[in-house]
Amino acid sequence: MSEVENPLRKLISSKLYTRYSGILSLSDISLFLVDPSGELLHELIPPPDFCSHVCFEKKGQTCPDYKNQLGADCEGSFVCSYGLQNILIPIKVKEKTLGYVAGMQVYQQGSEYKKHTIDVQSLKDSKNLDLEFIAKSIASLKVLEPNKLKIHEQLCRHIANNISLDLAESVNEVNPQVERLSIEKEILEKKIIDLEAKNMSLVINPHFLFNTLNCIARIAYFENSHTTEELIYCLSDLLRYNLKQDDQLHTIGSEIDNIEKYLYIQKMRFKNRLEYNIELPENIRTYRIPNMVIQPIVENAIIHGISKSRDGGKISIYAKNNKNGVAIFVADNGNGFPKDVLEQIQQKNYPKGLGFQSTNKRLKQYYGECYGLEIEKSDYSGTTIVIQISPQPLRGASDEHRTDC
C-alpha cells in the first residue's frame, strides 16, 4: 500500500501522533507499528537485538513468523519459532486493516529454557553474524510474568484503538466531539492501565514476603530456635489472612483462629504482662462474619487497656446467643477509655485510630441497623465491647427479608 493510500504513514510523521508517547512510560517491552505487508513503520519501543538483527529478514522488515500471522489476519498474542511471546493488534478504519501494533518479544516465565535450545552456530552461518553478538542478544532476551504480559497487551490494544480513532478522523469518519471523547478515553484508560500495573505488583509482593518468612522460619528450625520459628509462621498466617478481601465473609472460627495467632505474638512481646482467654461455643464458630471485625477491637484492648497498665492485664473473648442473634464480647481489665474518648464514642463521634466507625459501619451493612458495636462498660475495672451480629447476614437480601430492630 503506497503512502497516498495508507493514512497511517502520514499520522506517524504528524505532531498529532506524539501524544501517544506518554503512555509508553508504563512499559519497557518492545512495541512498534507495521503495515499489512510486514514493513516496519515506526519503533515506539525498539525490539530486542535478537529480533531486529537476527530474526528480521532485512532492515525495515519483520520476521517470517510475523508475516505468516499477518497473512492469516490474526489478532492477539502468538509464540514465534524461537518460543518468544509476540503480539499483533490491528489498526482498523471501517473494518479495513491499515496496519498493526506489534511487539512484546519476550519469554513468558516458565518457558525461558527455550532460549538455551536456539542453534547459535546455525544462525551464525545463515545470518553471517558474529557468534558472540548472537549469544549476547539471546542472553539479553527478557523473561516476564504472565500478569505483566497481560498489562502490555492492554497497552497495545489501547494504542491501536486510539490510532484507529485518529485515522478515522483524518479521513472524516468521526467528528471533533468524538475526537474529544477519544482523548478523554485515552486519559482514563491510561489511568486504568497504570492502576492495574500497580495492582499486579501487589499480587507479587505478598508471595515474596511469605516465601521469605518461611525461609527464615526454616533457618530458625535448623538453629533450634523453635519459639522464633513459631512466631514467624504465626506472622505469615496472620498477614495472609489480613490480605484477604474485606468484602468476603468468613466463619467466626477462622476469625478467632487468626486472633489467636495475633495474641500469641503479643504474648511473646508482653511476656507475663498479658494473659488471654477465648471461649466460644462450637455452634457459634460456624456463623459467618466479615473478616477483620473482631481483631481491631482486640488490638484496641491491648493498646489502650493492657499496654498502658504497669502490671498488664487480661483479655477475654467469649460469645453467646441472645434475642437478636449472636453477641461476641471482647473484655479487658485495663483502666477503661478516657472520659472524653468514651463521650465521643457514645455520641457516635468516633475518634480516629480506634477503627470503631468503619467496623460498626461494615457490621450494619451486612446485618442491618440492629447490629454493630456497643460499649457494655468502660470504667476503672476495664472495658467490654459487644459485637452484635445475626446468624444470617442480610447483605444483598431484599427489604422484605430484613429484620428491623
mmCIF file with all atom_site columns, N, CA and C in Angstrom, residues 226-232 234 260-276 302:
data_model
loop_
_atom_site.group_PDB
_atom_site.id
_atom_site.type_symbol
_atom_site.label_atom_id
_atom_site.label_alt_id
_atom_site.label_comp_id
_atom_site.label_asym_id
_atom_site.label_entity_id
_atom_site.label_seq_id
_atom_site.pdbx_PDB_ins_code
_atom_site.Cartn_x
_atom_site.Cartn_y
_atom_site.Cartn_z
_atom_site.occupancy
_atom_site.B_iso_or_equiv
_atom_site.pdbx_formal_charge
_atom_site.auth_seq_id
_atom_site.auth_comp_id
_atom_site.auth_asym_id
_atom_site.auth_atom_id
_atom_site.pdbx_PDB_model_num
ATOM 1  N N  . HIS A 1 226 ? 12.955 -22.683 68.211 1.00 0.00 ? 226 HIS A N  1
ATOM 2  C CA . HIS A 1 226 ? 11.586 -23.105 67.907 1.00 0.00 ? 226 HIS A CA 1
ATOM 3  C C  . HIS A 1 226 ? 10.554 -22.022 68.218 1.00 0.00 ? 226 HIS A C  1
ATOM 4  N N  . THR A 1 227 ? 10.812 -21.196 69.222 1.00 0.00 ? 227 THR A N  1
ATOM 5  C CA . THR A 1 227 ? 9.886  -20.096 69.513 1.00 0.00 ? 227 THR A CA 1
ATOM 6  C C  . THR A 1 227 ? 9.897  -19.084 68.372 1.00 0.00 ? 227 THR A C  1
ATOM 7  N N  . THR A 1 228 ? 11.086 -18.778 67.872 1.00 0.00 ? 228 THR A N  1
ATOM 8  C CA . THR A 1 228 ? 11.199 -17.857 66.734 1.00 0.00 ? 228 THR A CA 1
ATOM 9  C C  . THR A 1 228 ? 10.513 -18.443 65.504 1.00 0.00 ? 228 THR A C  1
ATOM 10 N N  . GLU A 1 229 ? 10.706 -19.731 65.284 1.00 0.00 ? 229 GLU A N  1
ATOM 11 C CA . GLU A 1 229 ? 10.068 -20.407 64.149 1.00 0.00 ? 229 GLU A CA 1
ATOM 12 C C  . GLU A 1 229 ? 8.546  -20.280 64.241 1.00 0.00 ? 229 GLU A C  1
ATOM 13 N N  . GLU A 1 230 ? 8.002  -20.538 65.424 1.00 0.00 ? 230 GLU A N  1
ATOM 14 C CA . GLU A 1 230 ? 6.552  -20.475 65.612 1.00 0.00 ? 230 GLU A CA 1
ATOM 15 C C  . GLU A 1 230 ? 6.036  -19.056 65.416 1.00 0.00 ? 230 GLU A C  1
ATOM 16 N N  . LEU A 1 231 ? 6.771  -18.070 65.905 1.00 0.00 ? 231 LEU A N  1
ATOM 17 C CA . LEU A 1 231 ? 6.388  -16.667 65.737 1.00 0.00 ? 231 LEU A CA 1
ATOM 18 C C  . LEU A 1 231 ? 6.331  -16.288 64.256 1.00 0.00 ? 231 LEU A C  1
ATOM 19 N N  . ILE A 1 232 ? 7.304  -16.728 63.499 1.00 0.00 ? 232 ILE A N  1
ATOM 20 C CA . ILE A 1 232 ? 7.354  -16.384 62.074 1.00 0.00 ? 232 ILE A CA 1
ATOM 21 C C  . ILE A 1 232 ? 6.194  -17.019 61.325 1.00 0.00 ? 232 ILE A C  1
ATOM 22 N N  . CYS A 1 234 ? 3.327  -17.840 62.606 1.00 0.00 ? 234 CYS A N  1
ATOM 23 C CA . CYS A 1 234 ? 2.121  -17.128 63.040 1.00 0.00 ? 234 CYS A CA 1
ATOM 24 C C  . CYS A 1 234 ? 1.977  -15.811 62.282 1.00 0.00 ? 234 CYS A C  1
ATOM 25 N N  . GLU A 1 260 ? -6.072 -15.670 67.607 1.00 0.00 ? 260 GLU A N  1
ATOM 26 C CA . GLU A 1 260 ? -5.193 -16.449 68.499 1.00 0.00 ? 260 GLU A CA 1
ATOM 27 C C  . GLU A 1 260 ? -3.734 -16.305 68.080 1.00 0.00 ? 260 GLU A C  1
ATOM 28 N N  . LYS A 1 261 ? -3.474 -16.290 66.759 1.00 0.00 ? 261 LYS A N  1
ATOM 29 C CA . LYS A 1 261 ? -2.099 -16.094 66.286 1.00 0.00 ? 261 LYS A CA 1
ATOM 30 C C  . LYS A 1 261 ? -1.609 -14.700 66.655 1.00 0.00 ? 261 LYS A C  1
ATOM 31 N N  . TYR A 1 262 ? -2.491 -13.716 66.496 1.00 0.00 ? 262 TYR A N  1
ATOM 32 C CA . TYR A 1 262 ? -2.131 -12.346 66.856 1.00 0.00 ? 262 TYR A CA 1
ATOM 33 C C  . TYR A 1 262 ? -1.806 -12.243 68.351 1.00 0.00 ? 262 TYR A C  1
ATOM 34 N N  . LEU A 1 263 ? -2.639 -12.852 69.183 1.00 0.00 ? 263 LEU A N  1
ATOM 35 C CA . LEU A 1 263 ? -2.422 -12.797 70.633 1.00 0.00 ? 263 LEU A CA 1
ATOM 36 C C  . LEU A 1 263 ? -1.171 -13.576 71.047 1.00 0.00 ? 263 LEU A C  1
ATOM 37 N N  . TYR A 1 264 ? -0.877 -14.657 70.331 1.00 0.00 ? 264 TYR A N  1
ATOM 38 C CA . TYR A 1 264 ? 0.338  -15.414 70.616 1.00 0.00 ? 264 TYR A CA 1
ATOM 39 C C  . TYR A 1 264 ? 1.576  -14.539 70.406 1.00 0.00 ? 264 TYR A C  1
ATOM 40 N N  . ILE A 1 265 ? 1.575  -13.776 69.301 1.00 0.00 ? 265 ILE A N  1
ATOM 41 C CA . ILE A 1 265 ? 2.690  -12.876 69.018 1.00 0.00 ? 265 ILE A CA 1
ATOM 42 C C  . ILE A 1 265 ? 2.792  -11.797 70.096 1.00 0.00 ? 265 ILE A C  1
ATOM 43 N N  . GLN A 1 266 ? 1.636  -11.230 70.475 1.00 0.00 ? 266 GLN A N  1
ATOM 44 C CA . GLN A 1 266 ? 1.640  -10.197 71.509 1.00 0.00 ? 266 GLN A CA 1
ATOM 45 C C  . GLN A 1 266 ? 2.083  -10.749 72.862 1.00 0.00 ? 266 GLN A C  1
ATOM 46 N N  . LYS A 1 267 ? 1.749  -11.999 73.130 1.00 0.00 ? 267 LYS A N  1
ATOM 47 C CA . LYS A 1 267 ? 2.162  -12.645 74.378 1.00 0.00 ? 267 LYS A CA 1
ATOM 48 C C  . LYS A 1 267 ? 3.689  -12.737 74.444 1.00 0.00 ? 267 LYS A C  1
ATOM 49 N N  . MET A 1 268 ? 4.322  -13.033 73.299 1.00 0.00 ? 268 MET A N  1
ATOM 50 C CA . MET A 1 268 ? 5.782  -13.077 73.261 1.00 0.00 ? 268 MET A CA 1
ATOM 51 C C  . MET A 1 268 ? 6.378  -11.695 73.529 1.00 0.00 ? 268 MET A C  1
ATOM 52 N N  . ARG A 1 269 ? 5.632  -10.669 73.148 1.00 0.00 ? 269 ARG A N  1
ATOM 53 C CA . ARG A 1 269 ? 6.106  -9.304  73.354 1.00 0.00 ? 269 ARG A CA 1
ATOM 54 C C  . ARG A 1 269 ? 5.939  -8.870  74.812 1.00 0.00 ? 269 ARG A C  1
ATOM 55 N N  . PHE A 1 270 ? 4.745  -9.094  75.363 1.00 0.00 ? 270 PHE A N  1
ATOM 56 C CA . PHE A 1 270 ? 4.449  -8.598  76.705 1.00 0.00 ? 270 PHE A CA 1
ATOM 57 C C  . PHE A 1 270 ? 4.807  -9.594  77.829 1.00 0.00 ? 270 PHE A C  1
ATOM 58 N N  . LYS A 1 271 ? 5.163  -10.831 77.424 1.00 0.00 ? 271 LYS A N  1
ATOM 59 C CA . LYS A 1 271 ? 5.501  -11.865 78.420 1.00 0.00 ? 271 LYS A CA 1
ATOM 60 C C  . LYS A 1 271 ? 4.345  -12.051 79.411 1.00 0.00 ? 271 LYS A C  1
ATOM 61 N N  . ASN A 1 272 ? 4.665  -12.004 80.727 1.00 0.00 ? 272 ASN A N  1
ATOM 62 C CA . ASN A 1 272 ? 3.638  -12.253 81.749 1.00 0.00 ? 272 ASN A CA 1
ATOM 63 C C  . ASN A 1 272 ? 2.729  -11.047 82.007 1.00 0.00 ? 272 ASN A C  1
ATOM 64 N N  . ARG A 1 273 ? 2.935  -9.966  81.258 1.00 0.00 ? 273 ARG A N  1
ATOM 65 C CA . ARG A 1 273 ? 2.048  -8.808  81.397 1.00 0.00 ? 273 ARG A CA 1
ATOM 66 C C  . ARG A 1 273 ? 0.753  -8.993  80.598 1.00 0.00 ? 273 ARG A C  1
ATOM 67 N N  . LEU A 1 274 ? 0.685  -10.033 79.793 1.00 0.00 ? 274 LEU A N  1
ATOM 68 C CA . LEU A 1 274 ? -0.536 -10.272 79.016 1.00 0.00 ? 274 LEU A CA 1
ATOM 69 C C  . LEU A 1 274 ? -1.016 -11.705 79.203 1.00 0.00 ? 274 LEU A C  1
ATOM 70 N N  . GLU A 1 275 ? -2.270 -11.833 79.569 1.00 0.00 ? 275 GLU A N  1
ATOM 71 C CA . GLU A 1 275 ? -2.949 -13.126 79.597 1.00 0.00 ? 275 GLU A CA 1
ATOM 72 C C  . GLU A 1 275 ? -4.195 -13.013 78.715 1.00 0.00 ? 275 GLU A C  1
ATOM 73 N N  . TYR A 1 276 ? -4.580 -14.113 78.132 1.00 0.00 ? 276 TYR A N  1
ATOM 74 C CA . TYR A 1 276 ? -5.806 -14.079 77.328 1.00 0.00 ? 276 TYR A CA 1
ATOM 75 C C  . TYR A 1 276 ? -6.542 -15.405 77.412 1.00 0.00 ? 276 TYR A C  1
ATOM 76 N N  . ILE A 1 302 ? -5.517 -4.168  73.717 1.00 0.00 ? 302 ILE A N  1
ATOM 77 C CA . ILE A 1 302 ? -4.095 -4.271  74.074 1.00 0.00 ? 302 ILE A CA 1
ATOM 78 C C  . ILE A 1 302 ? -3.457 -2.888  74.139 1.00 0.00 ? 302 ILE A C  1
#
